[in-house]
Amino acid sequence: MRTENATPQSWGHYPTVKPAQVTPIFWRNELPDLTNVKQPLLPFAYGRSYGDSCLNEGGITLDMSHLRRFIAFDEQAGVLRCEAGVSLADVLELVVPRGWFLPVSPGTKFVSIGGAIANDIHGKNHHKAGTFGRYVISFELLRSNGERLQCSATENEALFRATIGGLGLTGVILWAEFRLKPIVNPYIVMDSIRFESLDEFFDISAESDHDYEYTMSWVDILIGGAALCRGKFMRGNHNQEAALATKPVKKQFPLAIPINLPTFVLNSLTVKAFNEVYYHVQREKRVHKIVPYDPFFYPLDSIHEWYRLYGKRGFLQYQFVVPFTTGHDAMHDILGRIRKSGEGSFLTVLKKFGDISSPGMLSFPRPGLTLALDFSYHGKKTLALLNDLDTIVRQSGGVVYPAKDARMTPESFQAYYPQWHEFEQYIDPHFSSSFWRRVTPSEVALLPVNG
Ligand SMILES: Cc1cc2nc3c(=O)[nH]c(=O)nc-3n(C[C@H](O)[C@H](O)[C@H](O)COP(=O)(O)OP(=O)(O)OC[C@H]3O[C@@H](n4cnc5c(N)ncnc54)[C@H](O)[C@@H]3O)c2cc1C
Protein backbone atom coordinates (compact mmCIF):
# COMPACT_ATOMS: atom_id res chain seq x y z
CA MET A 1 0.00 0.00 0.00
CA ARG A 2 1.29 3.45 -0.92
CA THR A 3 1.65 5.83 2.06
CA GLU A 4 1.70 9.57 2.80
CA ASN A 5 3.56 11.43 5.54
CA ALA A 6 1.22 14.19 6.69
CA THR A 7 -0.60 13.63 9.99
CA PRO A 8 -4.36 14.12 9.52
CA GLN A 9 -5.88 16.62 11.92
CA SER A 10 -9.45 17.54 12.68
CA TRP A 11 -10.64 21.15 12.57
CA GLY A 12 -10.45 21.73 16.35
CA HIS A 13 -6.81 20.57 16.42
CA TYR A 14 -7.71 18.71 19.59
CA PRO A 15 -6.80 15.95 20.14
CA THR A 16 -3.63 15.45 18.11
CA VAL A 17 -3.07 11.76 17.40
CA LYS A 18 -0.86 9.91 14.96
CA PRO A 19 -2.05 7.09 12.72
CA ALA A 20 0.45 4.32 11.98
CA GLN A 21 0.06 5.01 8.27
CA VAL A 22 -1.80 7.22 5.80
CA THR A 23 -2.81 5.47 2.58
CA PRO A 24 -4.13 7.57 -0.27
CA ILE A 25 -6.85 6.22 -2.55
CA PHE A 26 -6.44 7.58 -6.09
CA TRP A 27 -8.49 5.38 -8.42
CA ARG A 28 -11.71 3.39 -8.13
CA ASN A 29 -10.24 0.68 -10.31
CA GLU A 30 -6.95 0.51 -8.41
CA LEU A 31 -7.94 0.13 -4.78
CA PRO A 32 -5.54 -0.82 -2.00
CA ASP A 33 -5.78 -4.39 -0.76
CA LEU A 34 -7.39 -4.09 2.67
CA THR A 35 -7.69 -7.81 3.31
CA ASN A 36 -4.34 -8.18 5.06
CA VAL A 37 -4.28 -5.09 7.23
CA LYS A 38 -3.12 -5.38 10.81
CA GLN A 39 -4.32 -2.02 12.09
CA PRO A 40 -7.85 -0.57 12.15
CA LEU A 41 -8.87 1.36 9.03
CA LEU A 42 -10.71 4.69 8.77
CA PRO A 43 -11.46 6.99 5.81
CA PHE A 44 -10.44 10.66 6.17
CA ALA A 45 -11.28 13.45 3.72
CA TYR A 46 -10.83 17.13 4.62
CA GLY A 47 -10.81 16.94 8.44
CA ARG A 48 -13.71 19.38 8.81
CA SER A 49 -14.96 17.29 11.73
CA TYR A 50 -13.89 18.94 14.94
CA GLY A 51 -12.88 16.16 17.34
CA ASP A 52 -11.67 12.61 16.93
CA SER A 53 -14.42 10.91 14.91
CA CYS A 54 -12.23 11.31 11.78
CA LEU A 55 -9.01 10.32 13.59
CA ASN A 56 -7.50 6.87 13.95
CA GLU A 57 -4.63 6.72 16.43
CA GLY A 58 -2.23 3.91 15.60
CA GLY A 59 -4.43 2.82 12.67
CA ILE A 60 -4.47 3.21 8.90
CA THR A 61 -6.03 6.41 7.63
CA LEU A 62 -7.42 6.09 4.11
CA ASP A 63 -6.99 9.51 2.51
CA MET A 64 -10.05 10.09 0.30
CA SER A 65 -9.14 13.59 -0.89
CA HIS A 66 -7.66 12.35 -4.20
CA LEU A 67 -10.80 10.46 -5.24
CA ARG A 68 -12.32 13.60 -6.67
CA ARG A 69 -13.94 13.13 -10.07
CA PHE A 70 -17.44 13.78 -11.34
CA ILE A 71 -18.99 10.68 -12.91
CA ALA A 72 -22.40 11.71 -14.31
CA PHE A 73 -24.73 14.71 -14.14
CA ASP A 74 -28.34 14.50 -15.27
CA GLU A 75 -28.93 18.19 -15.79
CA GLN A 76 -32.65 17.76 -16.46
CA ALA A 77 -33.39 15.80 -13.30
CA GLY A 78 -30.74 17.43 -11.07
CA VAL A 79 -29.05 14.16 -10.13
CA LEU A 80 -25.28 14.08 -9.66
CA ARG A 81 -22.98 11.09 -9.32
CA CYS A 82 -19.42 11.77 -8.16
CA GLU A 83 -16.52 10.25 -6.30
CA ALA A 84 -16.64 10.54 -2.53
CA GLY A 85 -13.70 12.97 -2.23
CA VAL A 86 -15.42 15.62 -4.35
CA SER A 87 -16.04 18.64 -2.10
CA LEU A 88 -19.25 20.61 -1.78
CA ALA A 89 -17.27 23.56 -3.21
CA ASP A 90 -16.52 21.47 -6.34
CA VAL A 91 -20.21 20.55 -6.63
CA LEU A 92 -21.36 24.17 -6.31
CA GLU A 93 -18.91 25.31 -8.96
CA LEU A 94 -20.33 22.75 -11.39
CA VAL A 95 -24.04 22.97 -10.66
CA VAL A 96 -24.86 26.59 -9.67
CA PRO A 97 -24.28 28.03 -13.18
CA ARG A 98 -26.60 25.27 -14.45
CA GLY A 99 -29.45 26.20 -12.10
CA TRP A 100 -28.95 23.68 -9.31
CA PHE A 101 -27.91 23.87 -5.65
CA LEU A 102 -26.98 21.54 -2.80
CA PRO A 103 -30.07 20.11 -1.11
CA VAL A 104 -28.44 20.62 2.31
CA SER A 105 -25.27 22.51 3.12
CA PRO A 106 -23.27 22.85 6.36
CA GLY A 107 -21.46 26.03 7.49
CA THR A 108 -18.43 25.28 5.29
CA LYS A 109 -18.23 24.13 1.67
CA PHE A 110 -14.87 22.41 2.21
CA VAL A 111 -16.53 19.12 3.12
CA SER A 112 -16.43 15.97 0.99
CA ILE A 113 -19.47 14.04 -0.21
CA GLY A 114 -18.18 11.02 1.75
CA GLY A 115 -17.91 13.16 4.92
CA ALA A 116 -21.35 14.69 4.31
CA ILE A 117 -22.85 11.19 4.22
CA ALA A 118 -20.78 9.76 7.09
CA ASN A 119 -22.01 12.52 9.44
CA ASP A 120 -25.43 12.91 7.78
CA ILE A 121 -24.86 16.63 7.92
CA HIS A 122 -27.54 19.26 8.46
CA GLY A 123 -27.78 22.88 7.39
CA LYS A 124 -29.78 26.06 7.81
CA ASN A 125 -32.77 24.41 6.09
CA HIS A 126 -33.14 21.45 8.44
CA HIS A 127 -36.67 22.52 9.38
CA LYS A 128 -37.67 22.36 5.68
CA ALA A 129 -35.35 19.76 4.17
CA GLY A 130 -33.96 17.44 6.87
CA THR A 131 -30.44 16.06 6.50
CA PHE A 132 -28.10 15.42 3.54
CA GLY A 133 -28.73 11.67 3.75
CA ARG A 134 -32.34 12.16 2.62
CA TYR A 135 -31.07 13.18 -0.82
CA VAL A 136 -28.66 10.29 -1.31
CA ILE A 137 -29.99 7.85 -3.89
CA SER A 138 -27.17 5.31 -3.81
CA PHE A 139 -23.46 4.79 -3.21
CA GLU A 140 -20.81 2.12 -3.59
CA LEU A 141 -19.21 0.82 -0.41
CA LEU A 142 -15.81 -0.91 -0.29
CA ARG A 143 -15.50 -3.37 2.60
CA SER A 144 -12.22 -4.64 4.01
CA ASN A 145 -12.80 -8.12 2.55
CA GLY A 146 -12.64 -6.55 -0.91
CA GLU A 147 -16.42 -6.63 -1.52
CA ARG A 148 -17.85 -3.62 -3.38
CA LEU A 149 -21.52 -3.20 -2.48
CA GLN A 150 -24.10 -0.98 -4.15
CA CYS A 151 -26.29 0.46 -1.42
CA SER A 152 -29.62 2.25 -1.72
CA ALA A 153 -33.07 2.26 -0.13
CA THR A 154 -33.81 -0.96 -2.04
CA GLU A 155 -30.40 -2.68 -2.20
CA ASN A 156 -28.39 -3.51 0.96
CA GLU A 157 -30.89 -1.22 2.67
CA ALA A 158 -29.68 -1.74 6.26
CA LEU A 159 -26.08 -1.01 5.28
CA PHE A 160 -27.33 2.07 3.42
CA ARG A 161 -29.00 3.39 6.59
CA ALA A 162 -26.02 2.42 8.77
CA THR A 163 -23.54 4.23 6.47
CA ILE A 164 -25.58 7.46 6.49
CA GLY A 165 -24.39 9.01 9.75
CA GLY A 166 -22.22 5.92 10.25
CA LEU A 167 -19.03 7.87 11.09
CA GLY A 168 -16.96 6.14 8.39
CA LEU A 169 -17.14 2.81 10.22
CA THR A 170 -19.07 0.68 7.74
CA GLY A 171 -16.52 0.83 4.89
CA VAL A 172 -15.25 3.26 2.28
CA ILE A 173 -17.80 5.16 0.19
CA LEU A 174 -16.23 5.26 -3.28
CA TRP A 175 -18.90 7.29 -5.08
CA ALA A 176 -22.39 8.55 -4.36
CA GLU A 177 -25.40 9.68 -6.36
CA PHE A 178 -27.66 12.36 -4.89
CA ARG A 179 -30.44 14.79 -5.76
CA LEU A 180 -29.91 18.54 -6.13
CA LYS A 181 -32.32 21.42 -5.66
CA PRO A 182 -33.35 23.77 -8.50
CA ILE A 183 -32.53 27.48 -8.23
CA VAL A 184 -33.13 30.47 -10.51
CA ASN A 185 -29.91 32.37 -9.74
CA PRO A 186 -27.01 32.32 -7.25
CA TYR A 187 -28.46 34.99 -4.92
CA ILE A 188 -30.22 34.82 -1.57
CA VAL A 189 -32.79 37.31 -0.29
CA MET A 190 -32.06 37.63 3.40
CA ASP A 191 -32.99 39.40 6.60
CA SER A 192 -30.84 39.87 9.66
CA ILE A 193 -32.98 40.64 12.71
CA ARG A 194 -31.62 41.57 16.12
CA PHE A 195 -33.29 39.83 19.07
CA GLU A 196 -32.89 40.66 22.72
CA SER A 197 -33.86 37.44 24.48
CA LEU A 198 -34.38 33.73 23.96
CA ASP A 199 -38.15 34.34 24.02
CA GLU A 200 -37.82 36.83 21.19
CA PHE A 201 -35.73 34.26 19.27
CA PHE A 202 -38.64 31.81 19.61
CA ASP A 203 -41.10 34.46 18.40
CA ILE A 204 -39.05 35.31 15.29
CA SER A 205 -38.49 31.61 14.60
CA ALA A 206 -42.21 30.91 14.81
CA GLU A 207 -43.01 33.68 12.35
CA SER A 208 -40.15 32.64 9.97
CA ASP A 209 -40.12 28.84 9.87
CA HIS A 210 -42.97 28.51 7.42
CA ASP A 211 -41.88 31.12 4.87
CA TYR A 212 -38.10 30.90 5.00
CA GLU A 213 -36.08 27.98 3.69
CA TYR A 214 -32.97 28.94 5.67
CA THR A 215 -32.79 30.12 9.28
CA MET A 216 -30.03 30.30 11.90
CA SER A 217 -28.87 32.72 14.57
CA TRP A 218 -25.61 34.00 15.91
CA VAL A 219 -25.97 34.39 19.68
CA ASP A 220 -24.25 36.20 22.52
CA ILE A 221 -24.62 33.91 25.52
CA LEU A 222 -22.64 36.01 27.97
CA ILE A 223 -25.22 38.69 28.76
CA GLY A 224 -26.80 36.91 31.76
CA GLY A 225 -30.15 37.79 33.34
CA ALA A 226 -33.65 36.63 32.41
CA ALA A 227 -33.13 37.32 28.68
CA LEU A 228 -30.62 34.39 28.62
CA CYS A 229 -29.10 35.50 25.31
CA ARG A 230 -29.33 38.03 22.50
CA GLY A 231 -28.28 37.78 18.89
CA LYS A 232 -29.02 38.12 15.21
CA PHE A 233 -31.57 35.94 13.48
CA MET A 234 -30.68 35.31 9.82
CA ARG A 235 -33.34 34.05 7.47
CA GLY A 236 -33.30 33.71 3.72
CA ASN A 237 -34.69 32.24 0.53
CA HIS A 238 -33.27 31.68 -2.93
CA ASN A 239 -33.91 34.76 -5.05
CA GLN A 240 -36.40 34.07 -7.88
CA GLU A 241 -35.54 36.83 -10.41
CA ALA A 242 -34.44 35.37 -13.75
CA ALA A 243 -32.60 38.60 -14.55
CA LEU A 244 -30.08 37.90 -11.76
CA ALA A 245 -29.09 34.56 -13.27
CA THR A 246 -26.49 36.24 -15.45
CA LYS A 247 -25.30 38.87 -12.93
CA PRO A 248 -21.68 37.96 -12.18
CA VAL A 249 -21.00 36.98 -8.57
CA LYS A 250 -17.99 38.73 -7.04
CA LYS A 251 -15.38 36.16 -6.00
CA GLN A 252 -14.46 36.10 -2.30
CA PHE A 253 -10.76 36.32 -1.52
CA PRO A 254 -10.23 34.62 1.81
CA LEU A 255 -8.20 36.27 4.57
CA ALA A 256 -5.61 34.14 6.28
CA ILE A 257 -4.50 33.83 9.89
CA PRO A 258 -0.80 33.16 9.35
CA ILE A 259 0.06 31.89 12.85
CA ASN A 260 -1.61 30.31 15.86
CA LEU A 261 -2.66 33.16 18.15
CA PRO A 262 -1.53 33.00 21.79
CA THR A 263 -4.14 31.13 23.87
CA PHE A 264 -4.88 34.13 26.12
CA VAL A 265 -6.19 36.20 23.18
CA LEU A 266 -9.60 34.52 23.29
CA ASN A 267 -10.99 34.74 26.81
CA SER A 268 -14.38 35.65 28.23
CA LEU A 269 -13.46 39.38 28.28
CA THR A 270 -12.35 39.52 24.62
CA VAL A 271 -15.34 37.40 23.58
CA LYS A 272 -17.66 39.80 25.49
CA ALA A 273 -16.05 42.76 23.75
CA PHE A 274 -16.38 41.09 20.33
CA ASN A 275 -20.04 40.23 21.00
CA GLU A 276 -20.81 43.82 22.02
CA VAL A 277 -19.32 45.19 18.80
CA TYR A 278 -20.85 42.53 16.55
CA TYR A 279 -24.31 42.92 18.06
CA HIS A 280 -24.29 46.73 17.75
CA VAL A 281 -22.62 46.96 14.35
CA GLN A 282 -26.11 46.39 12.94
CA ARG A 283 -27.90 49.54 14.11
CA GLU A 284 -31.33 48.76 12.67
CA LYS A 285 -33.55 46.10 14.17
CA ARG A 286 -33.89 44.45 10.75
CA VAL A 287 -31.63 44.59 7.70
CA HIS A 288 -32.93 43.25 4.39
CA LYS A 289 -30.60 42.55 1.46
CA ILE A 290 -29.82 40.39 -1.56
CA VAL A 291 -26.44 38.64 -1.29
CA PRO A 292 -24.54 35.98 -3.24
CA TYR A 293 -24.94 32.51 -1.71
CA ASP A 294 -21.31 32.31 -0.55
CA PRO A 295 -21.31 34.92 2.26
CA PHE A 296 -24.78 33.77 3.35
CA PHE A 297 -23.91 30.09 3.71
CA TYR A 298 -20.17 30.15 4.34
CA PRO A 299 -19.09 33.34 6.15
CA LEU A 300 -16.35 31.42 7.98
CA ASP A 301 -14.82 30.14 4.75
CA SER A 302 -13.70 33.72 4.13
CA ILE A 303 -11.03 33.24 6.82
CA HIS A 304 -8.56 30.49 5.98
CA GLU A 305 -7.49 28.25 8.88
CA TRP A 306 -9.56 30.20 11.40
CA TYR A 307 -8.92 27.46 14.00
CA ARG A 308 -5.64 29.31 14.56
CA LEU A 309 -7.58 31.94 16.53
CA TYR A 310 -7.70 29.43 19.36
CA GLY A 311 -3.96 28.96 19.62
CA LYS A 312 -1.73 25.89 19.60
CA ARG A 313 -3.78 23.90 22.11
CA GLY A 314 -6.79 23.93 19.80
CA PHE A 315 -10.45 24.13 20.71
CA LEU A 316 -13.51 22.01 21.31
CA GLN A 317 -16.85 22.44 19.69
CA TYR A 318 -19.94 21.33 21.55
CA GLN A 319 -23.22 20.94 19.69
CA PHE A 320 -26.33 19.52 21.27
CA VAL A 321 -30.02 19.32 20.48
CA VAL A 322 -32.69 19.24 23.20
CA PRO A 323 -36.44 18.71 22.69
CA PHE A 324 -38.60 21.85 22.52
CA THR A 325 -40.42 20.77 25.69
CA THR A 326 -37.23 21.05 27.78
CA GLY A 327 -35.39 23.56 25.56
CA HIS A 328 -35.96 26.72 27.57
CA ASP A 329 -34.97 25.19 30.92
CA ALA A 330 -31.98 23.40 29.38
CA MET A 331 -30.75 26.65 27.85
CA HIS A 332 -31.19 28.40 31.20
CA ASP A 333 -29.08 25.76 33.00
CA ILE A 334 -26.46 25.42 30.25
CA LEU A 335 -25.88 29.14 29.78
CA GLY A 336 -25.76 29.63 33.56
CA ARG A 337 -23.13 26.89 33.87
CA ILE A 338 -21.03 28.39 31.05
CA ARG A 339 -21.13 31.88 32.59
CA LYS A 340 -20.10 30.44 35.97
CA SER A 341 -17.13 28.70 34.34
CA GLY A 342 -15.67 31.98 33.06
CA GLU A 343 -15.16 30.31 29.64
CA GLY A 344 -16.41 32.23 26.62
CA SER A 345 -17.74 30.67 23.46
CA PHE A 346 -16.52 32.79 20.56
CA LEU A 347 -18.84 31.46 17.89
CA THR A 348 -22.26 30.38 19.08
CA VAL A 349 -25.00 29.31 16.72
CA LEU A 350 -28.62 28.61 17.63
CA LYS A 351 -31.22 26.94 15.43
CA LYS A 352 -34.47 25.02 15.57
CA PHE A 353 -34.36 21.56 13.97
CA GLY A 354 -37.57 20.41 12.33
CA ASP A 355 -39.35 17.06 12.53
CA ILE A 356 -38.25 15.59 9.17
CA SER A 357 -36.67 12.31 10.19
CA SER A 358 -33.12 11.36 9.16
CA PRO A 359 -32.56 8.13 7.24
CA GLY A 360 -29.35 7.32 9.15
CA MET A 361 -29.29 4.84 12.03
CA LEU A 362 -27.00 7.03 14.14
CA SER A 363 -27.93 10.47 12.77
CA PHE A 364 -27.73 13.35 15.22
CA PRO A 365 -30.52 15.77 14.13
CA ARG A 366 -33.98 15.43 15.67
CA PRO A 367 -36.73 17.95 16.49
CA GLY A 368 -35.64 20.54 19.03
CA LEU A 369 -33.37 23.41 19.80
CA THR A 370 -29.74 23.02 18.75
CA LEU A 371 -26.84 25.12 20.00
CA ALA A 372 -23.23 24.91 18.74
CA LEU A 373 -20.49 26.42 20.90
CA ASP A 374 -16.69 26.76 20.54
CA PHE A 375 -14.40 26.69 23.58
CA SER A 376 -10.64 27.21 23.61
CA TYR A 377 -9.02 24.15 25.13
CA HIS A 378 -7.89 24.97 28.67
CA GLY A 379 -7.32 21.41 29.86
CA LYS A 380 -9.29 19.96 32.78
CA LYS A 381 -11.34 23.12 33.29
CA THR A 382 -12.83 22.90 29.79
CA LEU A 383 -13.37 19.15 30.04
CA ALA A 384 -15.16 19.53 33.41
CA LEU A 385 -17.45 22.20 31.95
CA LEU A 386 -18.40 20.01 28.98
CA ASN A 387 -19.03 17.01 31.25
CA ASP A 388 -21.45 19.16 33.25
CA LEU A 389 -23.17 20.28 30.04
CA ASP A 390 -23.52 16.60 29.08
CA THR A 391 -25.36 15.95 32.34
CA ILE A 392 -27.84 18.73 31.60
CA VAL A 393 -28.30 17.63 27.97
CA ARG A 394 -28.92 14.03 29.06
CA GLN A 395 -31.38 15.05 31.76
CA SER A 396 -33.19 17.19 29.19
CA GLY A 397 -33.58 14.26 26.80
CA GLY A 398 -31.10 15.70 24.29
CA VAL A 399 -28.05 14.39 22.42
CA VAL A 400 -24.57 15.66 21.47
CA TYR A 401 -23.18 15.62 17.88
CA PRO A 402 -20.33 13.04 17.46
CA ALA A 403 -18.89 14.93 14.44
CA LYS A 404 -17.96 17.72 16.82
CA ASP A 405 -16.96 15.72 19.86
CA ALA A 406 -13.54 14.97 21.31
CA ARG A 407 -14.30 14.03 24.90
CA MET A 408 -17.75 12.61 25.71
CA THR A 409 -17.74 9.59 28.02
CA PRO A 410 -18.92 6.10 26.95
CA GLU A 411 -21.84 6.49 29.41
CA SER A 412 -22.97 9.70 27.71
CA PHE A 413 -22.59 8.36 24.16
CA GLN A 414 -24.44 5.15 24.92
CA ALA A 415 -27.23 7.06 26.67
CA TYR A 416 -27.55 9.49 23.75
CA TYR A 417 -27.45 6.79 21.08
CA PRO A 418 -28.93 3.56 22.51
CA GLN A 419 -29.28 2.35 18.90
CA TRP A 420 -25.47 1.95 18.75
CA HIS A 421 -26.00 -1.76 19.54
CA GLU A 422 -28.09 -2.20 16.39
CA PHE A 423 -25.59 -0.10 14.40
CA GLU A 424 -22.61 -2.13 15.62
CA GLN A 425 -23.51 -5.18 13.51
CA TYR A 426 -22.93 -3.16 10.30
CA ILE A 427 -19.48 -1.89 11.24
CA ASP A 428 -16.79 -3.37 9.03
CA PRO A 429 -14.77 -5.68 11.34
CA HIS A 430 -11.52 -3.93 10.34
CA PHE A 431 -12.79 -0.36 10.68
CA SER A 432 -12.60 1.79 13.79
CA SER A 433 -11.80 5.33 14.93
CA SER A 434 -10.30 7.04 17.96
CA PHE A 435 -13.84 8.24 18.75
CA TRP A 436 -15.40 4.80 18.50
CA ARG A 437 -12.74 3.16 20.67
CA ARG A 438 -13.27 5.91 23.25
CA VAL A 439 -17.06 5.69 23.49
CA THR A 440 -17.73 1.96 23.11
CA PRO A 441 -16.19 -1.18 24.57
CA SER A 442 -15.98 -2.78 21.11
CA GLU A 443 -12.73 -4.37 20.06
CA VAL A 444 -11.55 -4.04 16.48
CA ALA A 445 -10.16 -7.16 14.80
CA LEU A 446 -6.45 -6.50 14.36
CA LEU A 447 -5.51 -9.73 12.63
CA PRO A 448 -5.36 -10.11 8.84
CA VAL A 449 -8.76 -10.97 7.33
CA ASN A 450 -7.26 -13.93 5.48
CA GLY A 451 -4.56 -14.63 8.05
C1 LIG B 1 -16.72 25.78 9.78
C2 LIG B 1 -17.47 24.48 9.89
C3 LIG B 1 -18.85 24.50 9.86
C4 LIG B 1 -19.57 23.31 9.95
N1 LIG B 1 -20.93 23.37 9.90
C5 LIG B 1 -21.65 22.23 9.99
C6 LIG B 1 -23.08 22.26 9.91
O1 LIG B 1 -23.68 23.31 9.77
N2 LIG B 1 -23.74 21.06 9.96
C7 LIG B 1 -23.09 19.87 10.08
O2 LIG B 1 -23.75 18.83 10.11
N3 LIG B 1 -21.74 19.81 10.16
C8 LIG B 1 -21.02 20.96 10.12
N4 LIG B 1 -19.64 20.91 10.17
C9 LIG B 1 -19.01 19.58 10.32
C10 LIG B 1 -18.71 18.95 8.95
O3 LIG B 1 -19.73 19.21 8.02
C11 LIG B 1 -18.64 17.43 9.10
O4 LIG B 1 -17.77 17.07 10.13
C12 LIG B 1 -18.22 16.72 7.80
O5 LIG B 1 -18.49 15.36 7.94
C13 LIG B 1 -16.74 16.91 7.48
O6 LIG B 1 -16.46 16.31 6.24
P1 LIG B 1 -14.97 16.01 5.71
O7 LIG B 1 -15.11 15.73 4.28
O8 LIG B 1 -14.03 17.09 6.14
O9 LIG B 1 -14.66 14.64 6.44
P2 LIG B 1 -13.67 14.28 7.63
O10 LIG B 1 -13.86 15.28 8.72
O11 LIG B 1 -12.31 14.04 7.12
O12 LIG B 1 -14.35 12.91 8.08
C14 LIG B 1 -15.65 12.93 8.64
C15 LIG B 1 -16.19 11.51 8.75
O13 LIG B 1 -16.45 11.05 7.45
C16 LIG B 1 -15.84 9.79 7.24
N5 LIG B 1 -15.53 9.72 5.81
C17 LIG B 1 -14.87 10.64 5.06
N6 LIG B 1 -14.80 10.24 3.78
C18 LIG B 1 -15.42 9.03 3.73
C19 LIG B 1 -15.67 8.07 2.70
N7 LIG B 1 -15.27 8.28 1.43
N8 LIG B 1 -16.29 6.92 3.02
C20 LIG B 1 -16.73 6.68 4.28
N9 LIG B 1 -16.53 7.56 5.29
C21 LIG B 1 -15.89 8.72 5.02
C22 LIG B 1 -14.63 9.81 8.17
O14 LIG B 1 -14.22 8.51 8.53
C23 LIG B 1 -15.21 10.55 9.38
O15 LIG B 1 -15.92 9.67 10.20
C24 LIG B 1 -18.89 22.06 10.08
C25 LIG B 1 -17.48 22.05 10.11
C26 LIG B 1 -16.78 23.24 10.01
C27 LIG B 1 -15.28 23.20 10.07
Coordinates of C-alpha atoms and ligand atoms in Angstrom, one line a residue, residues 11 42-50 53-54 64 84 105-108 110-112 114-116 118-119 121-123 167-168 171-173 300 306 401 403-404, ligand 1:
W11 CA -10.6 21.1 12.6
L42 CA -10.7 4.7 8.8
P43 CA -11.5 7.0 5.8
F44 CA -10.4 10.7 6.2
A45 CA -11.3 13.4 3.7
Y46 CA -10.8 17.1 4.6
G47 CA -10.8 16.9 8.4
R48 CA -13.7 19.4 8.8
S49 CA -15.0 17.3 11.7
Y50 CA -13.9 18.9 14.9
S53 CA -14.4 10.9 14.9
C54 CA -12.2 11.3 11.8
M64 CA -10.0 10.1 0.3
A84 CA -16.6 10.5 -2.5
S105 CA -25.3 22.5 3.1
P106 CA -23.3 22.8 6.4
G107 CA -21.5 26.0 7.5
T108 CA -18.4 25.3 5.3
F110 CA -14.9 22.4 2.2
V111 CA -16.5 19.1 3.1
S112 CA -16.4 16.0 1.0
G114 CA -18.2 11.0 1.8
G115 CA -17.9 13.2 4.9
A116 CA -21.3 14.7 4.3
A118 CA -20.8 9.8 7.1
N119 CA -22.0 12.5 9.4
I121 CA -24.9 16.6 7.9
H122 CA -27.5 19.3 8.5
G123 CA -27.8 22.9 7.4
L167 CA -19.0 7.9 11.1
G168 CA -17.0 6.1 8.4
G171 CA -16.5 0.8 4.9
V172 CA -15.2 3.3 2.3
I173 CA -17.8 5.2 0.2
L300 CA -16.4 31.4 8.0
W306 CA -9.6 30.2 11.4
Y401 CA -23.2 15.6 17.9
A403 CA -18.9 14.9 14.4
K404 CA -18.0 17.7 16.8
Ligands
LIG1 C1 -16.7 25.8 9.8 C2 -17.5 24.5 9.9 C3 -18.8 24.5 9.9 C4 -19.6 23.3 9.9 N1 -20.9 23.4 9.9 C5 -21.7 22.2 10.0 C6 -23.1 22.3 9.9 O1 -23.7 23.3 9.8 N2 -23.7 21.1 10.0 C7 -23.1 19.9 10.1 O2 -23.7 18.8 10.1 N3 -21.7 19.8 10.2 C8 -21.0 21.0 10.1 N4 -19.6 20.9 10.2 C9 -19.0 19.6 10.3 C10 -18.7 19.0 8.9 O3 -19.7 19.2 8.0 C11 -18.6 17.4 9.1 O4 -17.8 17.1 10.1 C12 -18.2 16.7 7.8 O5 -18.5 15.4 7.9 C13 -16.7 16.9 7.5 O6 -16.5 16.3 6.2 P1 -15.0 16.0 5.7 O7 -15.1 15.7 4.3 O8 -14.0 17.1 6.1 O9 -14.7 14.6 6.4 P2 -13.7 14.3 7.6 O10 -13.9 15.3 8.7 O11 -12.3 14.0 7.1 O12 -14.4 12.9 8.1 C14 -15.6 12.9 8.6 C15 -16.2 11.5 8.8 O13 -16.5 11.0 7.5 C16 -15.8 9.8 7.2 N5 -15.5 9.7 5.8 C17 -14.9 10.6 5.1 N6 -14.8 10.2 3.8 C18 -15.4 9.0 3.7 C19 -15.7 8.1 2.7 N7 -15.3 8.3 1.4 N8 -16.3 6.9 3.0 C20 -16.7 6.7 4.3 N9 -16.5 7.6 5.3 C21 -15.9 8.7 5.0 C22 -14.6 9.8 8.2 O14 -14.2 8.5 8.5 C23 -15.2 10.5 9.4 O15 -15.9 9.7 10.2 C24 -18.9 22.1 10.1 C25 -17.5 22.1 10.1 C26 -16.8 23.2 10.0 C27 -15.3 23.2 10.1

